[in-house]
Amino acid sequence: MVPPPDANFAYHGGVPIVDFAKWHVGSSPEEKQKIAGQLVSACQRVGFVFVINHLLPPDKLGEAFAWSKKMFDLEQKQKMLAPHPPGHVVHRGYSWPGLEKVSNSMGDEDDPGLIGKLRQVADIKESYEIGSDNYPEQPNVWLPDNVLPGFRQFMTAFYWDSWENAKMILQAMAIGIGLDEDYFLRYHSGHENQLRLLHYPPVPAANIEDHSMTRMSAHSDWGSITMLYQDDCGGLEIENPQKKGEFIAAEPLQDAIVLNVGDLLQRWSNAYNLADSYTASNWFDSFHFFDQKDPTNGFVQYKNLASAAKSGLIAIDNSGPAPAIYMGVDHTTKDPAGRASVRISSKKSYQYGLFVFDIEHSPGGICGSWPAAWLLSDSGKWPVGGEIDVFEGANDDKDNKMTLHTTPGCTIEKREFSGKIETPNCDVNAEGQGKNVGCGISPPVKNGQSFGQGMNKIGGGVYATVWTSSAISIYHFPRSLIPADISSGKPEPSKWGMPAAKFGAGCKIDEHFHNLTIIFNTALCGDWAGGAWNQSATCAKKAPTCQNYVQNNPAAFKDAYWMIRSVKVYQQGQAKTKLMGRGLRGWVKKTWKKFNDWIGGDPTEASANLTHIWKRVVQETLGKRGFGDCE
């Protein structure tokens, strides 16, 4: 399943398009900021981006492809006049078919059987690598001028023309994550880059399919960024983030750059960085208001934005230390159709992230109430795509319930948290559990401060949910114990200790959770609060049924309101080592230490929020279009 399109982008074959037409000289800061934001968002969401209207004109690209064809059309003995130097240190000059084996860089996490087969065969491709003539560590190996007159002159100019594009993209990335425009350029001189011409000679399709030959095995790129200029033959494929091993063709888009983020820049950006901040200044513009029948059969009428504002169900409260968002329920009328309330969902969906809910007051702990702050897939086919209940309870509950709801195949199998397991199976139809219950964990200490009136008395607190490809962890911090790194906007979950709840072992997170939106609602009665009415002695004494009580006691719901200071979503870049072998991993660790020393400290402070992309794994196979020159 490919991540669904984002309305902020045009797409080509599942890959977002970012248009740099208005970036060039004379563009306003606002226009640059918009383009930069789109670029960073696309890198977060997909990781591969088509960049159009860049600095290289179409005729220059056409000329580059023509020169490349002339070079590869030379006789083999002529191409061998500029041979790739022996060893793997210098990457310059001509590499003949069979010289390279990208499979040698595949690590232990990959399919060992397939790796074994691939390492028995060479890559059937040829390449010519070019760099700066002022980079002595990687000296160029040029063809003699009389073999291909004009080739060196053109490719040298094309190298530096491409660097202008790279600078523009690095500047946009910096602006998009809130750094100064030239931040990344201070660590890229242009001399360390590599221009690589690639050609895939014709081979029988059957040999590729049975792995007796290979083009270029699945891999990631190790530098900062990769810019690929494609001809109309195609062949680039991207791994589907929702289904490991499934590759999707990145069909060529004429004159566009295919951009992807490399391992170095991912590692450089290996910190949580603010992606979205929902506060009083933008709250009601950032959420959809649900106004249909309650899916959980509650005695409630959800109101749209206009109706909620008119009836006083929503407001901005300026009485506290900072403006906060008020969302309540009707507490004055006895409407037989249901009590008016609010359910909102974020206009934006997310794939991974750190979600920090700063809640000053919640509606919980009141008989008949069922408030929740949660994350729900936008699949529209619950529970496909998953549900994460961060904060939830019903009736006079005094403690929070943290729950996942999924399709079959997700359970809690390993205790990596401080809370107590209530139900172990996340499948909403699991045998031995109530219908739609899911897998639930309660707080480690049931002191009444994690939910409802007890939480409200101490000024609320923060719930933080960390969602990665391997686990979902939930932390709770009472107001007086909120970590300083959260308050400063630089969260570091690794310093928070054991989470109250963690779901991971026993559940393939990427198979069950994707494209989640943020939801707040206050339901009344319904499947849980109504169904459990008689399980609470306190509530059962108030009225024979939940509906009877909610309808006839409006004043009881005066305190059934949310007061939210903010919801902040952070996302993280991650080092990609999946395709690296053991020896290379050691080299990367040493090189990374040198890089840390070079930039003078912890590079995570640079905070480039660029990834959690389509796993950024590529295979170049000349896939469905056939295997040949594509003349």
XYZ file of C-alpha atoms in Angstrom, residues 39-514:
476
model
C 10.439 19.978 0.109
C 10.956 19.060 3.756
C 7.421 17.723 4.075
C 7.885 15.562 0.973
C 11.150 14.207 2.347
C 9.401 13.332 5.597
C 6.437 11.715 3.893
C 8.001 9.898 0.958
C 11.732 10.568 0.815
C 11.873 10.700 -2.969
C 10.917 13.959 -4.633
C 10.630 15.088 -8.229
C 12.172 18.580 -8.403
C 10.944 20.515 -11.425
C 11.877 23.936 -12.829
C 15.342 23.682 -11.345
C 18.415 25.551 -12.590
C 19.460 23.208 -15.430
C 17.647 24.008 -18.688
C 16.256 21.064 -20.700
C 18.710 21.575 -23.564
C 21.662 21.270 -21.165
C 20.243 18.006 -19.797
C 19.702 16.732 -23.316
C 23.279 17.570 -24.190
C 24.516 15.731 -21.078
C 22.650 12.570 -22.069
C 24.042 12.878 -25.598
C 27.624 13.097 -24.320
C 27.011 10.165 -21.990
C 25.773 8.059 -24.904
C 28.804 9.006 -27.006
C 31.111 7.896 -24.213
C 29.413 4.529 -23.636
C 29.205 3.920 -27.394
C 33.007 3.973 -27.622
C 34.818 0.701 -28.198
C 35.692 -1.102 -25.003
C 39.434 -0.632 -25.505
C 38.864 3.117 -25.828
C 36.824 3.312 -22.615
C 39.550 1.334 -20.848
C 41.939 4.225 -21.494
C 40.340 5.844 -18.393
C 39.999 2.843 -16.065
C 38.632 2.985 -12.515
C 41.661 2.843 -10.199
C 42.224 -0.450 -8.343
C 40.568 -0.825 -4.942
C 37.602 0.920 -3.370
C 39.125 4.189 -2.153
C 39.166 6.283 -5.332
C 35.953 6.357 -7.353
C 36.802 7.963 -10.651
C 36.972 6.944 -14.279
C 35.372 4.088 -16.186
C 33.953 0.981 -14.421
C 33.254 -1.866 -16.815
C 30.361 -4.359 -16.497
C 31.068 -6.787 -13.663
C 33.508 -4.595 -11.756
C 31.028 -3.557 -9.061
C 28.891 -5.621 -6.694
C 26.500 -3.432 -4.731
C 25.322 -6.625 -2.987
C 28.613 -6.649 -1.061
C 27.283 -3.740 0.992
C 24.114 -5.552 2.044
C 23.982 -6.324 5.759
C 22.860 -9.164 7.982
C 19.285 -7.909 8.220
C 18.653 -8.615 4.540
C 17.531 -11.926 3.054
C 20.644 -14.131 3.468
C 19.590 -16.513 0.710
C 19.152 -13.712 -1.798
C 22.385 -12.042 -0.690
C 24.256 -15.299 -1.247
C 22.915 -15.566 -4.786
C 23.598 -11.925 -5.613
C 27.173 -12.125 -4.388
C 27.828 -14.883 -6.883
C 27.082 -12.537 -9.764
C 28.346 -9.126 -10.775
C 26.354 -5.992 -11.527
C 25.677 -5.743 -15.264
C 26.186 -2.022 -15.670
C 28.947 0.340 -16.613
C 29.677 3.774 -15.236
C 31.980 6.759 -15.513
C 32.672 8.843 -12.406
C 33.751 12.465 -12.391
C 34.558 14.945 -9.648
C 36.222 18.274 -9.051
C 39.692 18.665 -10.562
C 40.619 20.420 -7.293
C 40.042 17.433 -5.023
C 43.404 15.610 -4.726
C 41.994 12.780 -2.604
C 39.859 11.723 -5.590
C 41.828 12.586 -8.738
C 39.872 12.463 -11.949
C 40.679 9.857 -14.578
C 39.872 11.426 -17.942
C 39.732 9.933 -21.396
C 42.442 11.305 -23.672
C 41.107 14.396 -25.421
C 41.666 12.860 -28.873
C 39.392 9.879 -28.012
C 36.314 12.007 -27.295
C 37.046 15.693 -27.973
C 34.939 18.089 -25.874
C 33.840 15.427 -23.351
C 36.030 16.625 -20.499
C 35.178 20.286 -21.069
C 31.420 19.658 -21.132
C 31.330 17.287 -18.147
C 33.438 19.610 -16.009
C 30.974 22.426 -16.662
C 28.021 20.097 -16.123
C 29.471 18.991 -12.775
C 29.475 22.572 -11.512
C 26.067 23.321 -13.038
C 24.706 20.380 -11.058
C 26.355 21.743 -7.931
C 24.301 24.914 -8.348
C 21.187 22.752 -8.219
C 22.507 20.948 -5.144
C 23.176 24.268 -3.388
C 19.642 25.436 -4.106
C 18.207 22.216 -2.672
C 20.419 22.300 0.439
C 19.400 25.898 1.044
C 15.732 24.977 0.739
C 16.162 22.107 3.191
C 17.804 24.422 5.702
C 15.044 27.028 5.434
C 12.368 24.341 5.622
C 13.587 23.145 9.012
C 14.167 26.580 10.479
C 17.924 26.925 9.998
C 19.666 29.784 8.241
C 19.749 29.432 4.475
C 23.450 28.596 4.204
C 23.676 26.204 7.157
C 24.295 23.052 5.116
C 26.419 24.869 2.561
C 29.012 25.539 5.246
C 29.760 21.804 5.210
C 29.608 21.293 1.426
C 32.237 22.977 -0.740
C 31.233 21.350 -4.010
C 34.603 19.653 -4.410
C 33.592 16.444 -2.591
C 30.705 15.631 -4.910
C 30.550 12.943 -7.555
C 28.956 12.998 -10.999
C 28.218 9.469 -12.149
C 27.204 8.484 -15.669
C 25.437 5.107 -15.772
C 24.557 2.735 -18.596
C 22.862 -0.661 -18.415
C 23.744 -2.827 -21.454
C 21.013 -5.154 -22.757
C 20.627 -8.480 -20.936
C 17.898 -11.157 -21.081
C 15.048 -10.399 -18.711
C 15.034 -14.012 -17.514
C 18.583 -13.629 -16.177
C 17.569 -10.681 -14.033
C 14.457 -12.426 -12.761
C 16.292 -15.609 -11.740
C 19.137 -13.559 -10.171
C 21.801 -15.054 -12.409
C 22.492 -11.446 -13.380
C 21.770 -8.218 -11.559
C 21.722 -4.533 -12.398
C 22.125 -2.861 -9.025
C 20.854 -4.483 -5.838
C 18.571 -2.676 -3.405
C 20.650 -0.064 -1.622
C 20.678 3.310 0.064
C 22.993 6.217 -0.761
C 25.617 7.214 1.773
C 26.099 10.933 1.218
C 23.964 13.989 1.936
C 21.657 13.974 -1.068
C 21.420 12.223 -4.421
C 20.102 13.954 -7.527
C 19.227 11.637 -10.394
C 18.607 12.794 -13.941
C 16.542 10.116 -15.714
C 16.138 9.437 -19.391
C 12.804 8.151 -20.656
C 13.837 4.517 -20.195
C 13.186 4.442 -16.458
C 14.159 1.608 -14.170
C 14.348 3.289 -10.756
C 12.212 1.534 -8.138
C 11.424 2.570 -4.560
C 10.572 0.250 -1.706
C 7.024 0.585 -0.435
C 7.202 1.820 3.197
C 4.099 -0.153 4.090
C 5.286 -3.466 2.659
C 8.914 -4.463 2.883
C 10.219 -6.040 -0.310
C 7.595 -4.473 -2.561
C 9.071 -2.001 -5.028
C 7.223 0.707 -6.906
C 8.420 2.067 -10.232
C 9.444 5.728 -10.181
C 8.343 6.488 -13.730
C 10.464 9.200 -15.400
C 9.217 12.781 -15.375
C 10.733 14.753 -18.215
C 13.539 17.162 -17.236
C 12.933 16.609 -13.510
C 15.467 15.732 -10.833
C 14.724 12.683 -8.698
C 15.977 13.725 -5.268
C 16.503 11.514 -2.239
C 18.124 12.031 1.149
C 21.321 10.117 1.852
C 22.444 8.271 4.984
C 24.784 11.029 6.122
C 22.102 13.715 6.112
C 19.671 11.339 7.791
C 22.185 10.705 10.566
C 22.997 14.399 10.728
C 19.312 15.040 11.314
C 18.990 12.275 13.901
C 17.032 14.365 16.400
C 13.382 15.109 17.012
C 12.474 18.323 15.280
C 9.265 20.266 15.342
C 7.091 19.420 12.353
C 3.792 20.976 13.474
C 2.683 23.017 16.469
C -1.021 23.203 17.209
C -1.714 26.095 19.569
C -4.383 28.700 20.188
C -3.076 30.682 17.213
C -3.911 28.012 14.613
C -5.970 25.337 16.359
C -9.370 25.791 14.781
C -7.865 26.235 11.309
C -5.917 22.979 11.630
C -8.707 20.543 12.493
C -11.802 19.187 10.803
C -14.993 19.241 12.875
C -16.909 15.968 12.671
C -20.687 16.501 12.684
C -22.101 13.110 11.719
C -23.719 10.388 13.833
C -21.395 9.135 16.549
C -19.718 5.896 15.294
C -19.681 4.603 18.892
C -23.450 5.026 19.348
C -23.218 7.768 21.933
C -25.977 10.030 23.220
C -24.212 12.970 21.653
C -24.547 15.483 18.838
C -21.205 16.528 17.387
C -21.257 20.089 16.084
C -19.460 21.695 13.156
C -17.122 24.630 13.653
C -19.719 27.367 13.177
C -22.291 25.737 15.423
C -19.731 24.906 18.108
C -18.479 28.490 18.176
C -21.989 29.978 18.227
C -23.109 27.791 21.130
C -19.955 28.357 23.174
C -18.619 24.807 22.900
C -15.245 26.111 21.701
C -13.210 29.190 22.585
C -9.720 30.520 23.185
C -9.061 31.015 26.880
C -6.630 33.797 27.787
C -6.883 33.561 31.553
C -3.857 31.318 32.071
C -0.099 31.759 31.605
C -0.575 31.252 27.848
C -3.632 31.107 25.585
C -5.314 27.693 25.675
C -7.991 25.925 23.655
C -11.343 25.309 25.343
C -13.595 22.534 23.994
C -16.592 21.596 26.108
C -20.048 20.029 25.972
C -23.446 21.625 26.371
C -24.315 21.934 30.085
C -27.542 23.930 29.978
C -30.136 22.049 27.884
C -32.047 18.765 27.993
C -32.076 17.780 24.335
C -33.686 14.360 23.783
C -31.581 13.919 20.616
C -28.317 13.975 22.549
C -26.004 16.395 24.305
C -23.984 18.715 22.070
C -20.248 18.117 21.994
C -17.163 18.351 19.781
C -15.051 15.839 17.861
C -12.116 17.166 15.832
C -9.440 15.516 13.669
C -6.242 17.050 12.301
C -6.249 18.012 8.643
C -2.785 16.531 8.378
C -1.914 12.856 8.783
C 1.425 11.476 9.958
C 3.717 8.514 9.405
C 5.751 8.196 12.620
C 6.541 10.951 15.048
C 6.660 12.174 18.622
C 3.282 13.587 19.635
C 3.292 15.809 22.732
C -0.165 16.517 24.175
C -0.090 19.313 26.778
C -3.454 18.994 28.561
C -4.327 21.445 31.336
C -7.847 20.137 31.961
C -9.763 17.134 30.642
C -13.450 16.151 30.661
C -12.807 12.789 32.330
C -14.109 11.313 35.571
C -17.742 12.388 35.108
C -20.487 9.764 34.904
C -21.661 9.456 31.317
C -18.529 10.998 29.803
C -16.097 9.234 27.462
C -13.294 11.632 26.478
C -10.298 10.632 24.383
C -7.172 12.036 22.763
C -6.079 9.566 20.133
C -4.488 8.839 16.769
C -6.506 7.189 13.997
C -5.644 6.054 10.487
C -7.267 7.945 7.663
C -7.909 4.644 5.836
C -11.627 4.965 6.532
C -11.859 1.198 7.175
C -11.406 0.845 10.924
C -9.327 -0.773 12.322
C -7.234 -0.955 9.121
C -4.310 1.441 9.580
C -4.611 1.307 13.345
C -5.774 3.357 16.300
C -3.681 4.574 19.239
C -5.625 5.727 22.292
C -3.214 7.963 24.168
C -5.666 9.308 26.730
C -9.039 7.697 27.343
C -11.494 6.684 30.030
C -15.209 6.471 30.759
C -17.635 7.428 33.517
C -15.936 7.980 36.865
C -12.599 6.409 35.871
C -9.696 7.847 37.806
C -6.853 6.348 35.743
C -5.974 6.524 32.078
C -6.234 3.637 29.595
C -3.610 3.394 26.834
C -4.814 1.115 24.050
C -4.151 -0.027 20.493
C -6.854 -1.266 18.111
C -5.733 -3.279 15.078
C -6.474 -6.055 12.650
C -5.250 -9.577 13.625
C -1.574 -10.185 14.313
C -0.647 -7.555 16.891
C -0.181 -8.439 20.564
C 1.748 -7.405 23.683
C 4.419 -10.074 24.157
C 7.287 -8.407 25.994
C 7.223 -6.227 29.069
C 9.197 -3.093 28.239
C 7.111 -0.610 30.212
C 6.097 0.265 33.745
C 2.313 -0.034 33.354
C 0.001 -2.995 33.861
C -1.352 -5.099 30.993
C -5.149 -5.104 31.014
C -5.713 -6.963 27.721
C -2.889 -8.427 25.574
C -4.399 -8.751 22.082
C -4.743 -5.635 19.913
C -7.083 -7.357 17.442
C -10.544 -5.822 17.882
C -12.082 -9.265 17.346
C -9.713 -11.209 19.599
C -11.192 -14.242 21.316
C -11.519 -13.994 25.076
C -11.714 -10.201 25.042
C -14.700 -7.940 24.709
C -15.633 -6.702 21.258
C -13.421 -3.843 20.040
C -11.412 -3.828 23.286
C -7.914 -4.059 21.755
C -4.719 -4.328 23.817
C -4.659 -2.060 26.827
C -2.184 -0.923 29.466
C -3.036 1.004 32.626
C -0.635 3.334 34.499
C 2.029 1.873 36.798
C 0.650 3.765 39.785
C -3.089 4.210 40.111
C -3.045 7.444 42.080
C -5.783 9.245 40.191
C -3.374 11.751 38.619
C -3.315 10.296 35.120
C -6.945 11.021 34.208
C -10.036 13.026 35.050
C -10.576 15.157 38.117
C -7.398 14.057 39.879
C -5.317 15.086 36.882
C -7.180 18.381 36.652
C -6.451 19.219 40.303
C -2.692 19.138 39.702
C -2.881 21.335 36.619
C -2.938 18.519 34.104
C 0.230 17.381 32.435
C 1.801 16.008 29.285
C 1.208 12.770 27.416
C 3.942 12.003 24.898
C 3.621 9.256 22.300
C 6.658 8.033 20.371
C 5.742 6.146 17.194
C 8.539 4.543 15.176
C 8.654 1.633 12.748
C 9.469 -0.744 15.608
C 7.386 0.426 18.584
C 4.756 2.757 19.997
C 5.591 4.136 23.453
C 3.455 6.358 25.686
C 4.801 8.517 28.521
C 2.885 10.538 31.131
C 4.301 13.498 33.047
C 2.253 15.385 35.675
C 2.533 19.170 35.364
C 5.285 19.489 37.999
C 7.381 16.691 36.454
C 7.441 17.679 32.773
C 11.040 17.203 31.524
C 12.955 20.358 30.714
C 13.693 19.124 27.199
C 9.953 19.009 26.455
C 9.450 22.496 27.866
C 12.361 23.836 25.805
C 11.038 22.290 22.577
C 13.981 19.879 22.241
C 12.519 16.554 23.394
C 14.883 13.647 24.047
C 12.817 10.515 24.775
C 15.976 8.510 25.445
C 16.315 10.448 28.711
C 12.760 9.871 29.943
C 13.205 6.413 31.389
C 10.754 3.564 30.971
C 7.467 4.448 29.259
C 4.143 3.825 30.959
C 3.129 1.758 27.914
C 5.034 0.276 25.018
C 3.749 -1.798 22.139
C 6.250 -3.390 19.775
C 7.297 -6.947 20.545
C 4.532 -9.088 19.100
C 3.400 -6.435 16.647
C 4.771 -5.462 13.231
C 4.098 -1.775 13.621
C 4.448 -0.843 9.947
C 1.887 -3.459 8.932
C -0.730 -2.195 11.358
C -0.236 1.584 11.629
C -0.050 4.170 8.889
